[in-house]
Each structure stands twice: as structure tokens, then as C-alpha cells.
XYZ file of C-alpha atoms in Angstrom:
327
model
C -23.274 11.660 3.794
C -19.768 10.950 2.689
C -18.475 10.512 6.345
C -21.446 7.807 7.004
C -20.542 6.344 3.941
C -16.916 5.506 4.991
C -18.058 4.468 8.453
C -20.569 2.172 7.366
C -17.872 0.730 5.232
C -15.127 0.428 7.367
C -17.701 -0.650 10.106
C -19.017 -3.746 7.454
C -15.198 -4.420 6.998
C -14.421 -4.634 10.498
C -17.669 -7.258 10.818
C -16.165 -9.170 8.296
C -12.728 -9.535 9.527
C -14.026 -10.789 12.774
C -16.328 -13.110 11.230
C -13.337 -14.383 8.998
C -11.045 -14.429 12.346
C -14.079 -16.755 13.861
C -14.628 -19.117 10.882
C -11.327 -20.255 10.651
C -10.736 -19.895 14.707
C -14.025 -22.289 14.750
C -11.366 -25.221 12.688
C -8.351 -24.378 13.774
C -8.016 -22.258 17.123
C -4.119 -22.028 16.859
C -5.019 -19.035 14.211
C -5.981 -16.966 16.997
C -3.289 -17.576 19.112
C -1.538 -14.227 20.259
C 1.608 -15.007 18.614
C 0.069 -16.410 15.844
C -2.020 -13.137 15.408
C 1.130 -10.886 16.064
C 3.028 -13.130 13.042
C -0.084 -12.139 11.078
C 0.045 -8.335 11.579
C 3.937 -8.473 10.806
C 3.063 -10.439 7.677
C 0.524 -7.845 6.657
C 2.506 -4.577 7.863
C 4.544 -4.563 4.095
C 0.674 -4.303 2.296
C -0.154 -1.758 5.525
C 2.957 0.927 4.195
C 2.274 0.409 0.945
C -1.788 0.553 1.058
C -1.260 4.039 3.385
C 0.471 5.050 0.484
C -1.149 4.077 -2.579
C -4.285 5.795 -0.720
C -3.148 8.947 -0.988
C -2.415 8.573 -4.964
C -6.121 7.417 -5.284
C -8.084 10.304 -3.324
C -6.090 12.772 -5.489
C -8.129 10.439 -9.126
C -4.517 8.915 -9.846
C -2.591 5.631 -8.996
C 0.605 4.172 -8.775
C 1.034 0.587 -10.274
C 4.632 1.072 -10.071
C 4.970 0.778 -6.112
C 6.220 -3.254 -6.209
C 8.790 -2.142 -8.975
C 9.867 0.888 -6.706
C 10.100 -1.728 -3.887
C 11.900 -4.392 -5.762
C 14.285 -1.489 -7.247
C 15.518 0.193 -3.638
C 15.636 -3.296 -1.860
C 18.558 -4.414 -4.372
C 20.307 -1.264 -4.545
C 20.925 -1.447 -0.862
C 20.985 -5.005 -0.402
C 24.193 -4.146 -3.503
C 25.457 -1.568 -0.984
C 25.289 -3.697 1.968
C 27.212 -5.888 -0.065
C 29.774 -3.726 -0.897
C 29.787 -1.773 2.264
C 28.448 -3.872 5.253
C 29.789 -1.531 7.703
C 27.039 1.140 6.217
C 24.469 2.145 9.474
C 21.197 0.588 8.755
C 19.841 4.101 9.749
C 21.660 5.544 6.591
C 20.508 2.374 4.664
C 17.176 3.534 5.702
C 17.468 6.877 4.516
C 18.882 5.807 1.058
C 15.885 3.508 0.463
C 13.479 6.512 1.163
C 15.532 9.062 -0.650
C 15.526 6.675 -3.759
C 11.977 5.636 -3.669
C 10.659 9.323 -3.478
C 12.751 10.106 -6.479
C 11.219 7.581 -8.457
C 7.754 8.670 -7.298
C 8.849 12.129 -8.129
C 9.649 10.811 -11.694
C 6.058 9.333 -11.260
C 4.214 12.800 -10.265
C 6.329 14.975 -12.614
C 5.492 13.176 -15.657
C 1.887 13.078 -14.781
C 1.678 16.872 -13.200
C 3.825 18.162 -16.544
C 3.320 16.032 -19.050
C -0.526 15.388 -18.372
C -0.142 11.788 -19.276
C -2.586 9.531 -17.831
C -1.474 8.034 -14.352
C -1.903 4.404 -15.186
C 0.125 4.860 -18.512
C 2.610 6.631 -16.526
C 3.351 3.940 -13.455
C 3.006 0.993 -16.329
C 5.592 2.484 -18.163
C 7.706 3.219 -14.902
C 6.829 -0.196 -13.692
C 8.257 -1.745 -16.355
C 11.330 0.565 -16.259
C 12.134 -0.150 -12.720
C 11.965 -3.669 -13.018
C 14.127 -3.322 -16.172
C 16.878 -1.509 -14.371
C 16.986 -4.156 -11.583
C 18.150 -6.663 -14.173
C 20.529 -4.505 -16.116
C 22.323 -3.760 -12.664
C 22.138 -6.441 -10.510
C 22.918 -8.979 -14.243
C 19.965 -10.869 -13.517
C 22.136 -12.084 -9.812
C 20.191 -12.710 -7.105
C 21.570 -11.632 -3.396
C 21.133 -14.070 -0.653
C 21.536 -14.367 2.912
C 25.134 -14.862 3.299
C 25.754 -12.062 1.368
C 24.238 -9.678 3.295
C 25.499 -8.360 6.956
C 23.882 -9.563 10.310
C 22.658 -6.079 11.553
C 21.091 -5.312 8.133
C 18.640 -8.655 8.735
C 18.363 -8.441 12.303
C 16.920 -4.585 12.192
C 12.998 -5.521 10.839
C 12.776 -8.520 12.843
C 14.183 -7.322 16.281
C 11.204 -7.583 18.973
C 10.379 -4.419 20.830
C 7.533 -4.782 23.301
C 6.012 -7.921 21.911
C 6.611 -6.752 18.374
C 8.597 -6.646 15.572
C 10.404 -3.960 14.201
C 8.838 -4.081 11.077
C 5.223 -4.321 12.774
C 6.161 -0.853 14.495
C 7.226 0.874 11.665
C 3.577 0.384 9.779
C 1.864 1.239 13.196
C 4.453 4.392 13.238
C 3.638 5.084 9.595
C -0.209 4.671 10.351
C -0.329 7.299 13.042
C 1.891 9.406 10.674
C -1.311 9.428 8.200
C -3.851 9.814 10.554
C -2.070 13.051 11.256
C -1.503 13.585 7.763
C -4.991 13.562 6.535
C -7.121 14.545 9.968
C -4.809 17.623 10.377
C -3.133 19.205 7.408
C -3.469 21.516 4.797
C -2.132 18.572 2.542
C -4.429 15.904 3.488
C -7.509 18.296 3.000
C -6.051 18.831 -0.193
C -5.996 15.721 -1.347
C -9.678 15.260 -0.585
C -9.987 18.380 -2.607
C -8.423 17.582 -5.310
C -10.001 14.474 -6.332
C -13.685 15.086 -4.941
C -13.282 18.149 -7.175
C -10.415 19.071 -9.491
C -11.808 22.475 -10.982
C -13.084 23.949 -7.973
C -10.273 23.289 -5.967
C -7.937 25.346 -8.089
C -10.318 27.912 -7.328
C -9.799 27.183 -3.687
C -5.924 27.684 -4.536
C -5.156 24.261 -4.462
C -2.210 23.821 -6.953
C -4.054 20.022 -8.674
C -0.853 18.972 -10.014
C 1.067 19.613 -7.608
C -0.972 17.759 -4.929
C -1.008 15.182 -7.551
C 3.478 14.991 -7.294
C 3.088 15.214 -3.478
C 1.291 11.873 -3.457
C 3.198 10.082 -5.969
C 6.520 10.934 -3.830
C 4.882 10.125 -0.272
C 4.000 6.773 -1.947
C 7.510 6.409 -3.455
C 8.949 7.254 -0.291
C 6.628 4.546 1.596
C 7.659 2.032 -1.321
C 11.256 2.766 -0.800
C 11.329 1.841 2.732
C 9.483 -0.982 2.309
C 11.576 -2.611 -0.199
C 14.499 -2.716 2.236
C 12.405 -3.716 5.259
C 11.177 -6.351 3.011
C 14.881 -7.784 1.636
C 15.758 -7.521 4.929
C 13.256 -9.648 6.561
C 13.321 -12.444 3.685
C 16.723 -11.744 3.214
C 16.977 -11.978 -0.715
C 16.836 -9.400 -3.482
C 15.963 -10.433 -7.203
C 14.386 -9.019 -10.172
C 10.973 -10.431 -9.437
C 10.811 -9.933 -5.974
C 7.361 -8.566 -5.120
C 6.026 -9.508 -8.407
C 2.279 -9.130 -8.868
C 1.877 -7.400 -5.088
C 1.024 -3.818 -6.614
C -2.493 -5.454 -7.330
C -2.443 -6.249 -3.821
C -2.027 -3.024 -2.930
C -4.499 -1.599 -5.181
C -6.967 -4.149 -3.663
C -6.458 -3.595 0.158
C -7.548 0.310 -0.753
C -10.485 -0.348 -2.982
C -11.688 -3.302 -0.498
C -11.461 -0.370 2.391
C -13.662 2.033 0.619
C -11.320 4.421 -1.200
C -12.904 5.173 -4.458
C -11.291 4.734 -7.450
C -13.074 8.142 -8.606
C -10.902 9.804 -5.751
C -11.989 12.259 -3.122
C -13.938 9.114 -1.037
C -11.531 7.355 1.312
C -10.170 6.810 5.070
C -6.776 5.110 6.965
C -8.833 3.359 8.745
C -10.375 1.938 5.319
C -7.005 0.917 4.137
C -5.276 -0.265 7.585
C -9.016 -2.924 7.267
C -8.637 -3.399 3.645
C -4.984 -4.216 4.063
C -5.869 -6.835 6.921
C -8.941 -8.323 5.306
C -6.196 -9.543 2.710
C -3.185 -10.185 4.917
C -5.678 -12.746 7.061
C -6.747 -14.228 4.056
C -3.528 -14.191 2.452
C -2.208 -16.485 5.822
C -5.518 -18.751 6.435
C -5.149 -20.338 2.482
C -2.347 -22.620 4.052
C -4.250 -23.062 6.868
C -7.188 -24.489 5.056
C -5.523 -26.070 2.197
C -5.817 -23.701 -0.463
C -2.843 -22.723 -2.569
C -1.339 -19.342 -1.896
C -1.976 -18.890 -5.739
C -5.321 -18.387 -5.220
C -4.305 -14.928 -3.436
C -3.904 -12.964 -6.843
C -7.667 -14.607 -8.135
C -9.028 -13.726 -4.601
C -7.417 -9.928 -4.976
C -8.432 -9.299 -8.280
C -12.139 -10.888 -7.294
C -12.496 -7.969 -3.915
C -11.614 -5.799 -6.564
C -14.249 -6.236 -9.007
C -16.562 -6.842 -5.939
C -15.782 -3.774 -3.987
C -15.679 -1.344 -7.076
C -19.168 -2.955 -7.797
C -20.347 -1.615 -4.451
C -19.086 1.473 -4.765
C -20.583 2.174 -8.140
C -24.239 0.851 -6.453
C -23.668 2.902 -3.752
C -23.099 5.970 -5.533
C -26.178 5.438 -7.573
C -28.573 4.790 -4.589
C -27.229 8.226 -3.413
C -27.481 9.905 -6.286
C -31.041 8.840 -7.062
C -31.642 9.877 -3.377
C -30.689 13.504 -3.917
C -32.894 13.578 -6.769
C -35.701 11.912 -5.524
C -35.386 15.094 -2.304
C -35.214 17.765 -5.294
C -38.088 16.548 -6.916
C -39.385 16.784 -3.599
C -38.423 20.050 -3.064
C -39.810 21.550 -6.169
């Protein structure tokens, strides 16, 4: 019943995009222009990484509010050592963005694995923290373009094939998670762990330490991000990405993962992360302020948790309804 659940959703989410993609297509037909679709998918691929990741956090009951921070963080601490050493391989720049982002969602799973504080006091507090330690080393500074070195911009928006760098990387990462949670131990385990906590210990499923693994793989994700993402605007400041962990948050909610873990799909939060990248790049097109994004997030959120919670009664009153039968 679970598995219809997630198609019907993701199937009702696909219908929707479509009918979106059609609405505005109907006014102005440039929107679904190949290249203007292709700038669309690039656009979204940031929200793509991150929702992939965040996903994860969710099936196993947590979540990680700190992911924008973590982002923000890594993309000035190597837009500061492109600075200081331009000559640095972007492939090592890579590596140093990952490395640091899964140690700050290591910080992340450890204090809610040891410490058993509750995840959303735990990424608050981190959030905060992050963002904090941008200022206190970057002095408030921003770093612009001409600052930065030509080969560290040009890697996220070379075009391979028809498509960006950056858009490759979040179809790369996709495929990654498809394999991750159709054919691991891991990815069964983090259905495990949040459909049922107490019997999968029983199973032999170490909870908190599922719990860590998800916090760094969204770290990790978060990290690379923030240097695709100075990159490609190339700028770093405190702020940067401020507000786009609710984003994130939404994209996965709006593609069926339950906050209640243990209910989710990639292909829920590739849709979910789409729904709100089209949206996100039609406002302009139809003369709505970009503002309106956060009010429009936070509204799919409300909306889609709504369903879920509807959902799970109708289902719940159908089991009864077939044991009352049964007895």
C-alpha cells in the first residue's frame, strides 16, 4: 500500500508539473523553449542535490535545517582558498567542499546519535553556528568575481552535451541515489529506521547510526553544492543562500516524503524539487515578485503535510474498517 501510495503521488506531481509547464506555455511559449527548459533544470539542479539529500535525513524521522548554512559555510572557505591559492585544481577544490560539508553533517549526526537531542534543535543551533563562523572569518567581506580565478567559474557552467556542468552533476548525484536506496543495505535501512525505530534495532539496524550516515551524506551533498553554487554566481557572503533550507524542506514534503519518516522516493524529491524550481522561474515570467517564492514554499508545505496526514487517516480507517470485517 505504501508503494501505491508514493506512485500515486509522484504520478499526481508529475500531472501537475505538466499542467503548470502548459499554463504558462499557453501565455508565453518561449518558457518551453529547449534552451529555456535546459536553463530551468540548471536553475533547479542546486534544490535537486540538496532535496536528494535532505531526503535521506527525513526517511530516517530527522532533518537538517542547517544544509543552506553548510552551503554558505564551504562556498566561502574555498572561494577564501581560491583567493589565496588560485592555482588550487578545482578537482581538489571539489574534494575540500565535500570533505568540509560531511564534517559538519557529522557534527550534525553525532550530536543527535550521542547526545539524543532533538534534530531540529540540533541543525537550528548548527545553522546558526555556521552562519556565525562565515562572518567571524570572512569579517563580514564579501568575495566577488574578480577575485576569484577563471577555471574555478568556468567548471559548473562548462556545456557538455547540451548541458551544463552543474546540470550533470545533480543528474550524476540522482542516479547515485537511485542506487543508493533501490540497492543497498543502507538505503533499506533508512526505510527501516524511520518506518520503525524499535523493531529495526531488532533487525540489527544500529538507529543512530543510520541516523549520522544521513546527516553526513546530506552534509557532503551541501558541501558540494555550496561551491558549485559560488562558482556559478560567482560571489560568496554571509547570507548567501539565506532562507533556501525551507526550500529544501519543501521540494521533499511536496514529493511525498513524510515528515513521520519511513514514506518517501527520488523520484518524489527530483518532482518536488522541479515543481518549485518551475515555479520559482515562471514568477518573473508572469509578473509576480520572486518574494513570493518563500510564501509559495512555506504554503506546499502546509498543503502537502495536510495531505499526507488525510491520507494516512483514510488508510488507517481502511485497515480497521477490513478488521472489523474480519472478526
Amino acid at each position: 500500500m505504501i508503494h501505491s501510495l508514493i506512485k500515486s503521488r509522484e504520478t499526481v506531481l508529475a500531472a501537475a508539473i505538466l499542467v503548470l509547464i502548459g499554463a504558462i506555455a499557453s501565455r508565453f511559449p518561449a518558457f518551453v523553449a529547449p534552451s529555456n527548459l535546459v536553463n530551468v533544470f540548471n536553475d533547479t539542479a542546486p534544490l535537486i542535490i540538496l532535496a536528494l539529500g535532505q531526503m535521506v535525513v527525513i526517511l530516517t524521522r530527522c532533518i537538517d535545517l542547517s544544509v543552506a548554512a553548510n552551503l554558505a559555510l564551504t562556498g566561502m572557505v574555498v572561494a577564501m582558498l581560491n583567493t589565496i591559492f588560485p592555482d588550487l585544481p578545482v578537482p581538489l577544490i571539489m574534494v575540500i567542499a565535500i570533505g568540509l560539508g560531511s564534517v559538519m553533517g557529522l557534527i550534525n549526526g553525532l550530536l543527535v546519535w550521542k547526545l539524543d537531542i532533538p534534530p531540529i534543535v540540533v541543525t537550528l543551533g548548527t545553522m546558526t553556528i555556521f552562519r556565525g563562523i562565515i562572518f567571524v572569518i570572512s569579517g563580514g567581506e564579501w568575495i566577488n568575481a574578480h577575485e576569484m580565478s577563471a577555471a574555478f567559474k568556468a567548471f559548473p557552467r562548462e556545456v557538455v552535451f547540451g548541458l551544463p556542468v552543474l546540470s550533470w552533476i545533480a543528474i550524476l548525484v540522482l542516479i547515485g541515489f537511485i542506487v543508493l536506496i533501490g540497492r543497498t543495505a543502507l538505503g533499506r535501512a533508512f526505510f527501516a529506521v524511520g518506518g520503525n525505530p524499535h523493531a529495526a534495532v531488532y533487525t540489527g539496524i544500529n538507529v543512530g547510526l543510520t541516523q549520522c550516515a544521513a546527516y553526513v551524506i546530506s552534509g557532503a551533498l551541501a558541501g558540494l553544492t555550496g561551491y558549485l553554487w559560488v562558482a556559478r554566481y560567482a560571489v560568496a557572503y554571509v547570507d548567501i543562500a539565506g532562507g533556501f533550507e525551507l526550500e529544501v524542506v519543501a521540494a521533499c514534503v511536496i514529493g511525498g516524503i513524510s515528515i513521520a519518516g519511513g514514506i518517501g522516493s527520488v523520484g518524489g524529491a527530483l518532482l518536488g524539487a522541479l515543481f518549485l524550481g518551475i515555479v520559482k522561474n515562471a514568477l518573473p515570467v508572469v509578473n509576480i515578485s520572486p518574494f513570493w517564492q518563500l510564501a509559495i514554499s512555506g504554503s506546499a508545505i502546509i498543503i502537502a503535510v495536510a495531505f499526507n496526514a488525510t491520507s494516512n487517516r483514510t488508510k488507517g480507517r481502511v485497515i480497521l474498517k477490513k478488521a472489523e470485517h474480519a472478526t
